């Protein structure tokens, strides 16, 4: 049944989402060649063309990011707190399976969206820099970011993604504790938690993490542990509210 939940979640995303991200990559590639043309022959093209292409690219990046967030929020809210809530909660699966299935798919779309944005940024500079020069530059990354730290960076990004999605779920769940203005209270809960985390973690980081250690091994370990703790609180808090405090209207 858990595998069916995953398949159902994956099928929700329509062709428009992939078309949006494909358009982002195409515009980025086109703009990359425009930038190269302007570098080699500044008089060959009207300067207003790259300006409009940058505007379109920025709009597509923002739209892609907002679309991903919308998918994450809508799938969780509508399936648990919306009209489909009764059906979802009567399925022969546990609350944990429901949350985990939605979390896994949300993380998948978040990673997909991040990769598309990073690739589109790379396509902006690749025509000007060249593939050969890029391949020559890649080994030097190890001098700036050693392999061990690169693995920690990947795990850091992964745990940050999980924590961020679970925070959205937790904030939406907190909003359901109120009788009125539940969506508004979810927003309030979301930003309140973020502010509280910043106020709590920043002094600790400044006290135990010297400035020279930023993006070092201790830095990544500190934040990975913080994300694990935050994710645990958000996850079990969400599960508790859904199981014991949920009052669907």
Tab-separated table of C-alpha atoms in Angstrom:
chain	number	residue	atom	x	y	z
A	1	UNK	CA	0.000	0.000	0.000
A	2	UNK	CA	2.922	2.327	0.744
A	3	UNK	CA	4.234	1.897	-2.807
A	4	UNK	CA	0.786	2.811	-4.142
A	5	UNK	CA	0.881	5.997	-2.076
A	6	UNK	CA	4.216	6.924	-3.676
A	7	UNK	CA	2.936	6.225	-7.194
A	8	UNK	CA	-0.181	8.269	-6.521
A	9	UNK	CA	1.902	11.213	-5.304
A	10	UNK	CA	4.221	11.034	-8.315
A	11	UNK	CA	1.335	10.977	-10.782
A	12	UNK	CA	-0.063	14.246	-9.456
A	13	UNK	CA	2.535	16.455	-11.120
A	14	UNK	CA	1.240	17.448	-14.539
A	15	UNK	CA	3.049	17.957	-17.822
A	16	UNK	CA	2.963	21.720	-17.234
A	17	UNK	CA	5.576	21.366	-14.476
A	18	UNK	CA	8.046	19.578	-16.732
A	19	UNK	CA	7.268	22.004	-19.577
A	20	UNK	CA	8.059	24.907	-17.236
A	21	UNK	CA	11.424	23.450	-16.265
A	22	UNK	CA	12.212	22.528	-19.873
A	23	UNK	CA	11.501	26.125	-20.874
A	24	UNK	CA	13.855	27.283	-18.134
A	25	UNK	CA	16.693	25.159	-19.538
A	26	UNK	CA	16.032	26.250	-23.132
A	27	UNK	CA	15.996	29.963	-22.255
A	28	UNK	CA	19.178	29.539	-20.191
A	29	UNK	CA	20.920	27.798	-23.095
A	30	UNK	CA	19.752	30.460	-25.563
A	31	UNK	CA	20.862	33.254	-23.248
A	32	UNK	CA	24.252	31.579	-22.842
A	33	UNK	CA	24.865	31.759	-26.596
A	34	UNK	CA	23.604	35.359	-26.656
A	35	UNK	CA	26.117	36.289	-23.937
A	36	UNK	CA	28.905	34.605	-25.898
A	37	UNK	CA	27.868	36.480	-29.059
A	38	UNK	CA	27.946	39.791	-27.195
A	39	UNK	CA	31.407	38.995	-25.802
A	40	UNK	CA	32.883	38.177	-29.198
A	41	UNK	CA	30.994	40.760	-31.256
A	42	UNK	CA	29.250	43.447	-29.149
A	43	UNK	CA	27.784	45.163	-32.230
A	44	UNK	CA	26.087	42.031	-33.582
A	45	UNK	CA	22.973	42.258	-31.429
A	46	UNK	CA	20.659	44.792	-29.851
A	47	UNK	CA	21.425	44.989	-26.119
A	48	UNK	CA	17.719	44.935	-25.269
A	49	UNK	CA	17.447	41.281	-26.400
A	50	UNK	CA	19.628	39.805	-23.629
A	51	UNK	CA	17.875	42.118	-21.150
A	52	UNK	CA	14.490	40.628	-22.022
A	53	UNK	CA	15.950	37.114	-22.026
A	54	UNK	CA	17.294	37.692	-18.502
A	55	UNK	CA	13.849	38.887	-17.424
A	56	UNK	CA	12.241	35.771	-18.897
A	57	UNK	CA	14.869	33.532	-17.288
A	58	UNK	CA	14.359	35.176	-13.891
A	59	UNK	CA	10.606	34.793	-14.215
A	60	UNK	CA	10.984	31.113	-15.145
A	61	UNK	CA	13.324	30.438	-12.210
A	62	UNK	CA	10.888	32.120	-9.811
A	63	UNK	CA	7.931	30.288	-11.388
A	64	UNK	CA	9.732	26.944	-11.193
A	65	UNK	CA	10.558	27.457	-7.520
A	66	UNK	CA	7.055	28.677	-6.663
A	67	UNK	CA	5.496	25.791	-8.594
A	68	UNK	CA	7.544	23.295	-6.573
A	69	UNK	CA	6.539	24.910	-3.270
A	70	UNK	CA	2.900	25.008	-4.403
A	71	UNK	CA	2.962	21.305	-5.249
A	72	UNK	CA	4.455	20.449	-1.853
A	73	UNK	CA	1.928	22.562	0.068
A	74	UNK	CA	-1.125	21.614	-1.998
A	75	UNK	CA	-0.480	17.870	-1.903
A	76	UNK	CA	-0.113	17.844	1.857
A	77	UNK	CA	-2.865	20.326	2.704
A	78	UNK	CA	-5.558	19.075	0.326
A	79	UNK	CA	-4.947	15.375	1.029
A	80	UNK	CA	-4.952	15.665	4.806
A	81	UNK	CA	-6.709	18.882	5.783
A	82	UNK	CA	-8.863	19.453	2.711
A	83	UNK	CA	-11.814	17.642	1.188
A	84	UNK	CA	-9.733	14.523	0.565
A	85	UNK	CA	-8.694	14.349	4.215
A	86	UNK	CA	-11.353	11.889	5.309
A	87	UNK	CA	-10.490	9.521	2.455
A	88	UNK	CA	-6.752	9.761	3.063
A	89	UNK	CA	-7.017	9.138	6.792
A	90	UNK	CA	-9.278	6.102	6.314
A	91	UNK	CA	-6.802	4.316	4.035
A	92	UNK	CA	-5.274	1.103	5.479
A	93	UNK	CA	-1.974	2.861	6.158
A	94	UNK	CA	-0.502	4.583	9.186
A	95	UNK	CA	-0.092	8.316	9.693
A	96	UNK	CA	3.662	7.789	9.425
A	97	UNK	CA	3.351	6.129	6.027
A	98	UNK	CA	1.224	9.007	4.744
A	99	UNK	CA	3.696	11.631	5.953
A	100	UNK	CA	6.773	9.734	4.729
A	101	UNK	CA	5.291	9.107	1.276
A	102	UNK	CA	4.536	12.795	0.845
A	103	UNK	CA	7.929	13.763	2.261
A	104	UNK	CA	9.861	11.479	-0.103
A	105	UNK	CA	8.061	12.827	-3.159
A	106	UNK	CA	8.428	16.415	-1.935
A	107	UNK	CA	12.177	15.923	-1.478
A	108	UNK	CA	12.358	14.397	-4.950
A	109	UNK	CA	10.686	17.412	-6.579
A	110	UNK	CA	12.805	19.810	-4.524
A	111	UNK	CA	16.015	18.090	-5.653
A	112	UNK	CA	14.766	18.027	-9.240
A	113	UNK	CA	13.965	21.735	-9.125
A	114	UNK	CA	17.350	22.580	-7.557
A	115	UNK	CA	19.214	20.583	-10.225
A	116	UNK	CA	17.276	22.293	-13.019
A	117	UNK	CA	18.101	25.740	-11.622
A	118	UNK	CA	21.799	24.845	-11.167
A	119	UNK	CA	22.012	23.410	-14.682
A	120	UNK	CA	20.326	26.503	-16.122
A	121	UNK	CA	22.903	28.701	-14.358
A	122	UNK	CA	25.662	26.508	-15.773
A	123	UNK	CA	24.222	26.828	-19.272
A	124	UNK	CA	24.504	30.612	-18.978
A	125	UNK	CA	28.297	30.465	-18.697
A	126	UNK	CA	29.200	27.254	-20.533
A	127	UNK	CA	29.184	28.729	-24.075
A	128	UNK	CA	31.446	31.613	-23.006
A	129	UNK	CA	33.810	29.568	-20.833
A	130	UNK	CA	33.899	26.477	-23.045
A	131	UNK	CA	33.645	22.774	-22.232
A	132	UNK	CA	37.427	22.244	-22.288
A	133	UNK	CA	38.116	25.056	-19.815
A	134	UNK	CA	35.281	23.833	-17.601
A	135	UNK	CA	36.739	20.318	-17.474
A	136	UNK	CA	40.147	21.761	-16.615
A	137	UNK	CA	38.619	23.833	-13.811
A	138	UNK	CA	36.629	21.001	-12.186
A	139	UNK	CA	39.619	19.275	-10.463
A	140	UNK	CA	40.539	22.562	-8.770
A	141	UNK	CA	37.240	22.452	-6.859
A	142	UNK	CA	38.892	19.919	-4.553
A	143	UNK	CA	41.357	22.629	-3.455
A	144	UNK	CA	38.496	24.852	-2.338
A	145	UNK	CA	36.153	22.122	-1.117
A	146	UNK	CA	37.859	18.802	-0.204
A	147	UNK	CA	36.093	15.579	-1.117
A	148	UNK	CA	35.032	14.857	2.474
A	149	UNK	CA	33.483	18.286	2.778
A	150	UNK	CA	31.808	17.847	-0.604
A	151	UNK	CA	30.071	14.731	0.715
A	152	UNK	CA	29.088	16.650	3.837
A	153	UNK	CA	27.770	19.481	1.643
A	154	UNK	CA	25.580	17.013	-0.266
A	155	UNK	CA	24.269	15.500	2.977
A	156	UNK	CA	23.828	18.996	4.422
A	157	UNK	CA	21.718	19.981	1.410
A	158	UNK	CA	19.695	16.779	1.662
A	159	UNK	CA	18.961	17.220	5.374
A	160	UNK	CA	18.180	20.917	4.841
A	161	UNK	CA	15.647	19.855	2.221
A	162	UNK	CA	14.009	17.339	4.536
A	163	UNK	CA	13.897	19.821	7.415
A	164	UNK	CA	12.426	22.529	5.191
A	165	UNK	CA	9.650	20.299	3.892
A	166	UNK	CA	8.813	18.979	7.341
A	167	UNK	CA	8.668	22.564	8.614
A	168	UNK	CA	6.013	23.278	5.976
A	169	UNK	CA	4.039	20.222	7.114
A	170	UNK	CA	4.384	21.193	10.780
A	171	UNK	CA	3.267	24.784	10.143
A	172	UNK	CA	0.246	23.586	8.157
A	173	UNK	CA	-0.613	21.213	11.013
A	174	UNK	CA	-0.322	23.963	13.616
A	175	UNK	CA	-2.699	26.084	11.555
A	176	UNK	CA	-5.319	23.356	11.907
A	177	UNK	CA	-5.342	23.823	15.668
A	178	UNK	CA	-7.224	27.094	15.177
A	179	UNK	CA	-10.933	27.244	14.476
A	180	UNK	CA	-10.697	30.134	11.993
A	181	UNK	CA	-8.152	31.545	9.514
A	182	UNK	CA	-6.241	28.285	9.440
A	183	UNK	CA	-4.192	29.064	6.340
A	184	UNK	CA	-3.228	32.462	7.754
A	185	UNK	CA	-2.223	30.888	11.053
A	186	UNK	CA	-0.127	28.350	9.154
A	187	UNK	CA	1.826	31.232	7.608
A	188	UNK	CA	2.207	32.825	11.038
A	189	UNK	CA	3.418	29.536	12.498
A	190	UNK	CA	5.889	29.012	9.635
A	191	UNK	CA	7.601	32.379	9.935
A	192	UNK	CA	7.449	32.315	13.744
A	193	UNK	CA	9.319	29.012	13.806
A	194	UNK	CA	11.925	30.330	11.344
A	195	UNK	CA	12.511	33.439	13.465
A	196	UNK	CA	12.750	31.330	16.622
A	197	UNK	CA	15.306	29.026	14.977
A	198	UNK	CA	17.415	31.970	13.813
A	199	UNK	CA	17.352	33.576	17.271
A	200	UNK	CA	18.284	30.272	18.908
A	201	UNK	CA	20.930	28.919	16.515
A	202	UNK	CA	22.784	32.126	15.582
A	203	UNK	CA	24.214	32.796	19.087
A	204	UNK	CA	25.276	29.145	19.356
A	205	UNK	CA	26.981	29.305	15.969
A	206	UNK	CA	28.808	32.506	16.885
A	207	UNK	CA	29.883	31.080	20.248
A	208	UNK	CA	31.109	27.657	19.166
A	209	UNK	CA	32.004	28.228	15.512
A	210	UNK	CA	34.788	30.718	14.705
A	211	UNK	CA	34.388	32.683	11.500
A	212	UNK	CA	37.350	30.840	9.942
A	213	UNK	CA	35.511	27.526	10.368
A	214	UNK	CA	32.570	28.497	8.171
A	215	UNK	CA	31.920	25.796	5.553
A	216	UNK	CA	34.443	23.559	7.267
A	217	UNK	CA	33.824	20.035	8.546
A	218	UNK	CA	32.641	21.215	12.022
A	219	UNK	CA	30.309	23.714	10.334
A	220	UNK	CA	28.600	21.031	8.244
A	221	UNK	CA	28.404	18.571	11.134
A	222	UNK	CA	26.858	21.246	13.376
A	223	UNK	CA	24.117	22.076	10.886
A	224	UNK	CA	23.481	18.474	9.886
A	225	UNK	CA	22.873	17.599	13.552
A	226	UNK	CA	20.679	20.696	13.872
A	227	UNK	CA	18.639	19.633	10.828
A	228	UNK	CA	18.249	16.112	12.247
A	229	UNK	CA	16.919	17.509	15.531
A	230	UNK	CA	14.636	20.001	13.775
A	231	UNK	CA	13.331	17.329	11.386
A	232	UNK	CA	12.535	15.013	14.290
A	233	UNK	CA	10.586	17.740	16.091
A	234	UNK	CA	8.697	18.774	12.955
A	235	UNK	CA	7.941	15.175	11.953
A	236	UNK	CA	6.676	13.907	15.282
A	237	UNK	CA	4.869	17.185	15.947
A	238	UNK	CA	3.051	16.842	12.621
A	239	UNK	CA	2.197	13.190	13.263
A	240	UNK	CA	0.901	13.994	16.757
A	241	UNK	CA	-1.360	16.803	15.564
A	242	UNK	CA	-2.796	14.742	12.701
A	243	UNK	CA	-3.413	11.738	14.927
A	244	UNK	CA	-4.712	13.447	18.059
A	245	UNK	CA	-5.763	17.010	17.302
A	246	UNK	CA	-7.079	16.987	13.763
A	247	UNK	CA	-10.505	18.558	13.372
A	248	UNK	CA	-11.526	18.619	9.710
A	249	UNK	CA	-14.131	21.162	8.685
